[in-house]
Amino acid sequence: MKAFVHVALKKTVLDPQGQTICRSLASMGYTGVKEVRQGKFFEIELENGADPERARREIERIAREVLTNPVIEDFTYRLEE
Amino acid sequence: MKAFVHVALKKTVLDPQGQTICRSLASMGYTGVKEVRQGKFFEIELENGADPERARREIERIAREVLTNPVIEDFTYRLEE
């Protein structure tokens, strides 16, 4: 079983890295881009035979307590067989 | 219109950051995790009224030529209305 966790800056938090990419794209001639925001994702391979409900709880705890800084970041996750 | 670009190390490239996270999780008592790989994602907001086919081409070029290091990374992308 695999889990995919996405961690991104909250919408209310400035993303200077994304802004820099956006400006660079404009200066390179990519004129159709309005905004860029950057985030991280984690592809987590779980032990085989994990109980789906237990796996979901574990991934949610890992995402909340280890991978995300709750002051400035939000996370989403999904599980895949 | 929005585009989501995922950039990850190629499967054949070692991911020390992911390995460190994996070992940390094990030492913290999360025993169900076999492997972790980390990547980046970019949420790209495009100008309104962009032609979908033109947008797709532009995003693919941006992903290939700006956001990804083709020597060690792969990318995927999807567009959303």
PDB file of C-alpha atoms in Angstrom:
ATOM      1  CA  MET A   1       0.000   0.000   0.000  1.00  0.00           C
ATOM      2  CA  LYS A   2       1.202   3.491  -0.833  1.00  0.00           C
ATOM      3  CA  ALA A   3       0.382   6.876   0.667  1.00  0.00           C
ATOM      4  CA  PHE A   4       0.864  10.236  -0.978  1.00  0.00           C
ATOM      5  CA  VAL A   5       1.142  13.229   1.354  1.00  0.00           C
ATOM      6  CA  HIS A   6       1.136  16.774  -0.018  1.00  0.00           C
ATOM      7  CA  VAL A   7       2.398  19.589   2.189  1.00  0.00           C
ATOM      8  CA  ALA A   8       1.900  23.187   1.061  1.00  0.00           C
ATOM      9  CA  LEU A   9       2.148  26.624   2.612  1.00  0.00           C
ATOM     10  CA  LYS A  10      -1.222  27.869   3.839  1.00  0.00           C
ATOM     11  CA  LYS A  11      -2.995  30.134   1.370  1.00  0.00           C
ATOM     12  CA  THR A  12      -2.501  33.058   3.756  1.00  0.00           C
ATOM     13  CA  VAL A  13       1.280  32.551   3.939  1.00  0.00           C
ATOM     14  CA  LEU A  14       3.523  34.318   1.436  1.00  0.00           C
ATOM     15  CA  ASP A  15       5.444  31.959  -0.870  1.00  0.00           C
ATOM     16  CA  PRO A  16       8.575  33.848  -2.016  1.00  0.00           C
ATOM     17  CA  GLN A  17       9.969  30.784  -3.793  1.00  0.00           C
ATOM     18  CA  GLY A  18       6.802  30.472  -5.889  1.00  0.00           C
ATOM     19  CA  GLN A  19       6.863  34.216  -6.622  1.00  0.00           C
ATOM     20  CA  THR A  20      10.460  33.996  -7.815  1.00  0.00           C
ATOM     21  CA  ILE A  21       9.600  31.118 -10.149  1.00  0.00           C
ATOM     22  CA  CYS A  22       6.600  33.096 -11.443  1.00  0.00           C
ATOM     23  CA  ARG A  23       8.744  36.169 -12.184  1.00  0.00           C
ATOM     24  CA  SER A  24      11.442  34.046 -13.797  1.00  0.00           C
ATOM     25  CA  LEU A  25       8.876  32.385 -16.047  1.00  0.00           C
ATOM     26  CA  ALA A  26       7.549  35.794 -17.115  1.00  0.00           C
ATOM     27  CA  SER A  27      11.071  37.014 -17.915  1.00  0.00           C
ATOM     28  CA  MET A  28      11.667  33.834 -19.953  1.00  0.00           C
ATOM     29  CA  GLY A  29       8.618  34.568 -22.090  1.00  0.00           C
ATOM     30  CA  TYR A  30       6.037  32.295 -20.469  1.00  0.00           C
ATOM     31  CA  THR A  31       3.346  34.914 -20.406  1.00  0.00           C
ATOM     32  CA  GLY A  32       0.331  32.799 -19.479  1.00  0.00           C
ATOM     33  CA  VAL A  33       1.304  32.217 -15.851  1.00  0.00           C
ATOM     34  CA  LYS A  34      -0.501  34.211 -13.147  1.00  0.00           C
ATOM     35  CA  GLU A  35       0.750  32.615  -9.922  1.00  0.00           C
ATOM     36  CA  VAL A  36       3.022  29.783  -8.783  1.00  0.00           C
ATOM     37  CA  ARG A  37       3.013  28.125  -5.378  1.00  0.00           C
ATOM     38  CA  GLN A  38       5.503  25.448  -4.433  1.00  0.00           C
ATOM     39  CA  GLY A  39       5.032  22.530  -2.057  1.00  0.00           C
ATOM     40  CA  LYS A  40       6.482  19.168  -1.094  1.00  0.00           C
ATOM     41  CA  PHE A  41       5.113  15.696  -1.495  1.00  0.00           C
ATOM     42  CA  PHE A  42       6.036  12.417   0.120  1.00  0.00           C
ATOM     43  CA  GLU A  43       5.498   9.008  -1.426  1.00  0.00           C
ATOM     44  CA  ILE A  44       5.297   6.582   1.500  1.00  0.00           C
ATOM     45  CA  GLU A  45       5.457   2.844   0.897  1.00  0.00           C
ATOM     46  CA  LEU A  46       3.766   0.915   3.704  1.00  0.00           C
ATOM     47  CA  GLU A  47       4.439  -2.646   4.833  1.00  0.00           C
ATOM     48  CA  ASN A  48       2.386  -5.190   2.887  1.00  0.00           C
ATOM     49  CA  GLY A  49      -0.784  -6.443   4.470  1.00  0.00           C
ATOM     50  CA  ALA A  50      -1.386  -3.284   6.476  1.00  0.00           C
ATOM     51  CA  ASP A  51      -4.971  -2.827   7.631  1.00  0.00           C
ATOM     52  CA  PRO A  52      -6.334   0.086   5.531  1.00  0.00           C
ATOM     53  CA  GLU A  53      -7.995   1.849   8.462  1.00  0.00           C
ATOM     54  CA  ARG A  54      -4.905   1.511  10.667  1.00  0.00           C
ATOM     55  CA  ALA A  55      -2.712   2.681   7.755  1.00  0.00           C
ATOM     56  CA  ARG A  56      -4.943   5.714   7.228  1.00  0.00           C
ATOM     57  CA  ARG A  57      -4.639   6.696  10.894  1.00  0.00           C
ATOM     58  CA  GLU A  58      -0.860   6.205  10.890  1.00  0.00           C
ATOM     59  CA  ILE A  59      -0.384   8.265   7.705  1.00  0.00           C
ATOM     60  CA  GLU A  60      -2.587  11.031   9.073  1.00  0.00           C
ATOM     61  CA  ARG A  61      -0.504  11.148  12.284  1.00  0.00           C
ATOM     62  CA  ILE A  62       2.778  11.122  10.340  1.00  0.00           C
ATOM     63  CA  ALA A  63       1.531  13.918   8.079  1.00  0.00           C
ATOM     64  CA  ARG A  64       0.280  16.018  10.991  1.00  0.00           C
ATOM     65  CA  GLU A  65       3.058  15.450  13.515  1.00  0.00           C
ATOM     66  CA  VAL A  66       6.168  14.893  11.414  1.00  0.00           C
ATOM     67  CA  LEU A  67       5.847  16.196   7.868  1.00  0.00           C
ATOM     68  CA  THR A  68       3.882  19.406   8.400  1.00  0.00           C
ATOM     69  CA  ASN A  69       4.663  22.606  10.290  1.00  0.00           C
ATOM     70  CA  PRO A  70       1.116  23.417  11.450  1.00  0.00           C
ATOM     71  CA  VAL A  71       1.891  27.112  11.940  1.00  0.00           C
ATOM     72  CA  ILE A  72       2.447  27.785   8.251  1.00  0.00           C
ATOM     73  CA  GLU A  73       1.566  24.600   6.352  1.00  0.00           C
ATOM     74  CA  ASP A  74      -1.449  22.455   5.455  1.00  0.00           C
ATOM     75  CA  PHE A  75      -1.424  18.850   4.289  1.00  0.00           C
ATOM     76  CA  THR A  76      -3.576  16.492   2.270  1.00  0.00           C
ATOM     77  CA  TYR A  77      -3.068  12.778   1.750  1.00  0.00           C
ATOM     78  CA  ARG A  78      -4.455   9.830  -0.126  1.00  0.00           C
ATOM     79  CA  LEU A  79      -3.897   6.091   0.062  1.00  0.00           C
ATOM     80  CA  GLU A  80      -3.489   3.769  -2.894  1.00  0.00           C
ATOM     81  CA  GLU A  81      -3.636  -0.032  -2.901  1.00  0.00           C
TER      82      GLU A  81
ATOM     83  CA  MET B   1      -7.172  27.192 -15.186  1.00  0.00           C
ATOM     84  CA  LYS B   2      -4.706  25.495 -12.874  1.00  0.00           C
ATOM     85  CA  ALA B   3      -1.834  23.124 -13.500  1.00  0.00           C
ATOM     86  CA  PHE B   4      -0.230  20.777 -11.002  1.00  0.00           C
ATOM     87  CA  VAL B   5       3.331  19.688 -11.764  1.00  0.00           C
ATOM     88  CA  HIS B   6       5.003  16.965  -9.708  1.00  0.00           C
ATOM     89  CA  VAL B   7       8.785  16.640  -9.836  1.00  0.00           C
ATOM     90  CA  ALA B   8      10.433  13.613  -8.237  1.00  0.00           C
ATOM     91  CA  LEU B   9      13.843  11.995  -8.304  1.00  0.00           C
ATOM     92  CA  LYS B  10      14.030   9.164 -10.840  1.00  0.00           C
ATOM     93  CA  LYS B  11      13.432   5.745  -9.322  1.00  0.00           C
ATOM     94  CA  THR B  12      17.075   4.847 -10.005  1.00  0.00           C
ATOM     95  CA  VAL B  13      18.398   7.879  -8.088  1.00  0.00           C
ATOM     96  CA  LEU B  14      19.114   7.597  -4.376  1.00  0.00           C
ATOM     97  CA  ASP B  15      16.912   9.811  -2.179  1.00  0.00           C
ATOM     98  CA  PRO B  16      18.867  10.437   1.050  1.00  0.00           C
ATOM     99  CA  GLN B  17      16.267  12.895   2.340  1.00  0.00           C
ATOM    100  CA  GLY B  18      13.529  10.284   2.013  1.00  0.00           C
ATOM    101  CA  GLN B  19      15.745   7.675   3.678  1.00  0.00           C
ATOM    102  CA  THR B  20      16.397   9.981   6.617  1.00  0.00           C
ATOM    103  CA  ILE B  21      12.663  10.590   7.057  1.00  0.00           C
ATOM    104  CA  CYS B  22      12.055   6.831   6.866  1.00  0.00           C
ATOM    105  CA  ARG B  23      14.671   6.089   9.561  1.00  0.00           C
ATOM    106  CA  SER B  24      13.352   8.916  11.749  1.00  0.00           C
ATOM    107  CA  LEU B  25       9.809   7.554  11.494  1.00  0.00           C
ATOM    108  CA  ALA B  26      11.020   4.078  12.513  1.00  0.00           C
ATOM    109  CA  SER B  27      12.870   5.518  15.523  1.00  0.00           C
ATOM    110  CA  MET B  28       9.728   7.431  16.503  1.00  0.00           C
ATOM    111  CA  GLY B  29       7.716   4.215  16.572  1.00  0.00           C
ATOM    112  CA  TYR B  30       5.992   4.367  13.179  1.00  0.00           C
ATOM    113  CA  THR B  31       6.765   0.772  12.308  1.00  0.00           C
ATOM    114  CA  GLY B  32       4.550   0.330   9.249  1.00  0.00           C
ATOM    115  CA  VAL B  33       6.670   2.432   6.882  1.00  0.00           C
ATOM    116  CA  LYS B  34       8.893   0.651   4.327  1.00  0.00           C
ATOM    117  CA  GLU B  35      10.154   3.499   2.162  1.00  0.00           C
ATOM    118  CA  VAL B  36       9.782   7.260   1.812  1.00  0.00           C
ATOM    119  CA  ARG B  37      10.620   9.331  -1.245  1.00  0.00           C
ATOM    120  CA  GLN B  38      10.318  13.085  -1.313  1.00  0.00           C
ATOM    121  CA  GLY B  39       9.478  15.353  -4.215  1.00  0.00           C
ATOM    122  CA  LYS B  40       8.270  18.830  -5.085  1.00  0.00           C
ATOM    123  CA  PHE B  41       5.051  20.034  -6.575  1.00  0.00           C
ATOM    124  CA  PHE B  42       4.077  23.298  -8.219  1.00  0.00           C
ATOM    125  CA  GLU B  43       0.578  24.705  -8.347  1.00  0.00           C
ATOM    126  CA  ILE B  44       0.503  26.989 -11.369  1.00  0.00           C
ATOM    127  CA  GLU B  45      -2.388  29.382 -11.898  1.00  0.00           C
ATOM    128  CA  LEU B  46      -2.795  30.272 -15.561  1.00  0.00           C
ATOM    129  CA  GLU B  47      -4.355  33.389 -17.059  1.00  0.00           C
ATOM    130  CA  ASN B  48      -8.104  33.056 -17.498  1.00  0.00           C
ATOM    131  CA  GLY B  49      -9.375  32.126 -20.904  1.00  0.00           C
ATOM    132  CA  ALA B  50      -6.257  30.206 -21.886  1.00  0.00           C
ATOM    133  CA  ASP B  51      -6.757  27.735 -24.704  1.00  0.00           C
ATOM    134  CA  PRO B  52      -6.506  24.261 -23.080  1.00  0.00           C
ATOM    135  CA  GLU B  53      -4.262  22.793 -25.762  1.00  0.00           C
ATOM    136  CA  ARG B  54      -1.935  25.809 -25.721  1.00  0.00           C
ATOM    137  CA  ALA B  55      -1.906  25.720 -21.899  1.00  0.00           C
ATOM    138  CA  ARG B  56      -1.024  22.037 -21.934  1.00  0.00           C
ATOM    139  CA  ARG B  57       1.918  22.665 -24.259  1.00  0.00           C
ATOM    140  CA  GLU B  58       3.131  25.641 -22.199  1.00  0.00           C
ATOM    141  CA  ILE B  59       2.931  23.688 -18.911  1.00  0.00           C
ATOM    142  CA  GLU B  60       4.756  20.738 -20.429  1.00  0.00           C
ATOM    143  CA  ARG B  61       7.552  23.047 -21.633  1.00  0.00           C
ATOM    144  CA  ILE B  62       7.756  24.789 -18.245  1.00  0.00           C
ATOM    145  CA  ALA B  63       7.886  21.443 -16.449  1.00  0.00           C
ATOM    146  CA  ARG B  64      10.540  20.033 -18.789  1.00  0.00           C
ATOM    147  CA  GLU B  65      12.757  23.072 -19.264  1.00  0.00           C
ATOM    148  CA  VAL B  66      12.448  25.005 -16.007  1.00  0.00           C
ATOM    149  CA  LEU B  67      11.143  22.918 -13.112  1.00  0.00           C
ATOM    150  CA  THR B  68      12.879  19.589 -13.728  1.00  0.00           C
ATOM    151  CA  ASN B  69      16.528  18.585 -13.805  1.00  0.00           C
ATOM    152  CA  PRO B  70      16.307  15.917 -16.534  1.00  0.00           C
ATOM    153  CA  VAL B  71      19.495  14.186 -15.386  1.00  0.00           C
ATOM    154  CA  ILE B  72      18.050  13.066 -12.067  1.00  0.00           C
ATOM    155  CA  GLU B  73      14.342  13.983 -12.045  1.00  0.00           C
ATOM    156  CA  ASP B  74      11.070  13.013 -13.719  1.00  0.00           C
ATOM    157  CA  PHE B  75       7.894  15.054 -13.880  1.00  0.00           C
ATOM    158  CA  THR B  76       4.180  14.521 -14.267  1.00  0.00           C
ATOM    159  CA  TYR B  77       1.498  17.163 -14.661  1.00  0.00           C
ATOM    160  CA  ARG B  78      -2.226  17.572 -14.873  1.00  0.00           C
ATOM    161  CA  LEU B  79      -4.515  20.470 -15.768  1.00  0.00           C
ATOM    162  CA  GLU B  80      -7.684  21.433 -13.962  1.00  0.00           C
ATOM    163  CA  GLU B  81     -10.400  23.836 -15.122  1.00  0.00           C
TER     164      GLU B  81
END
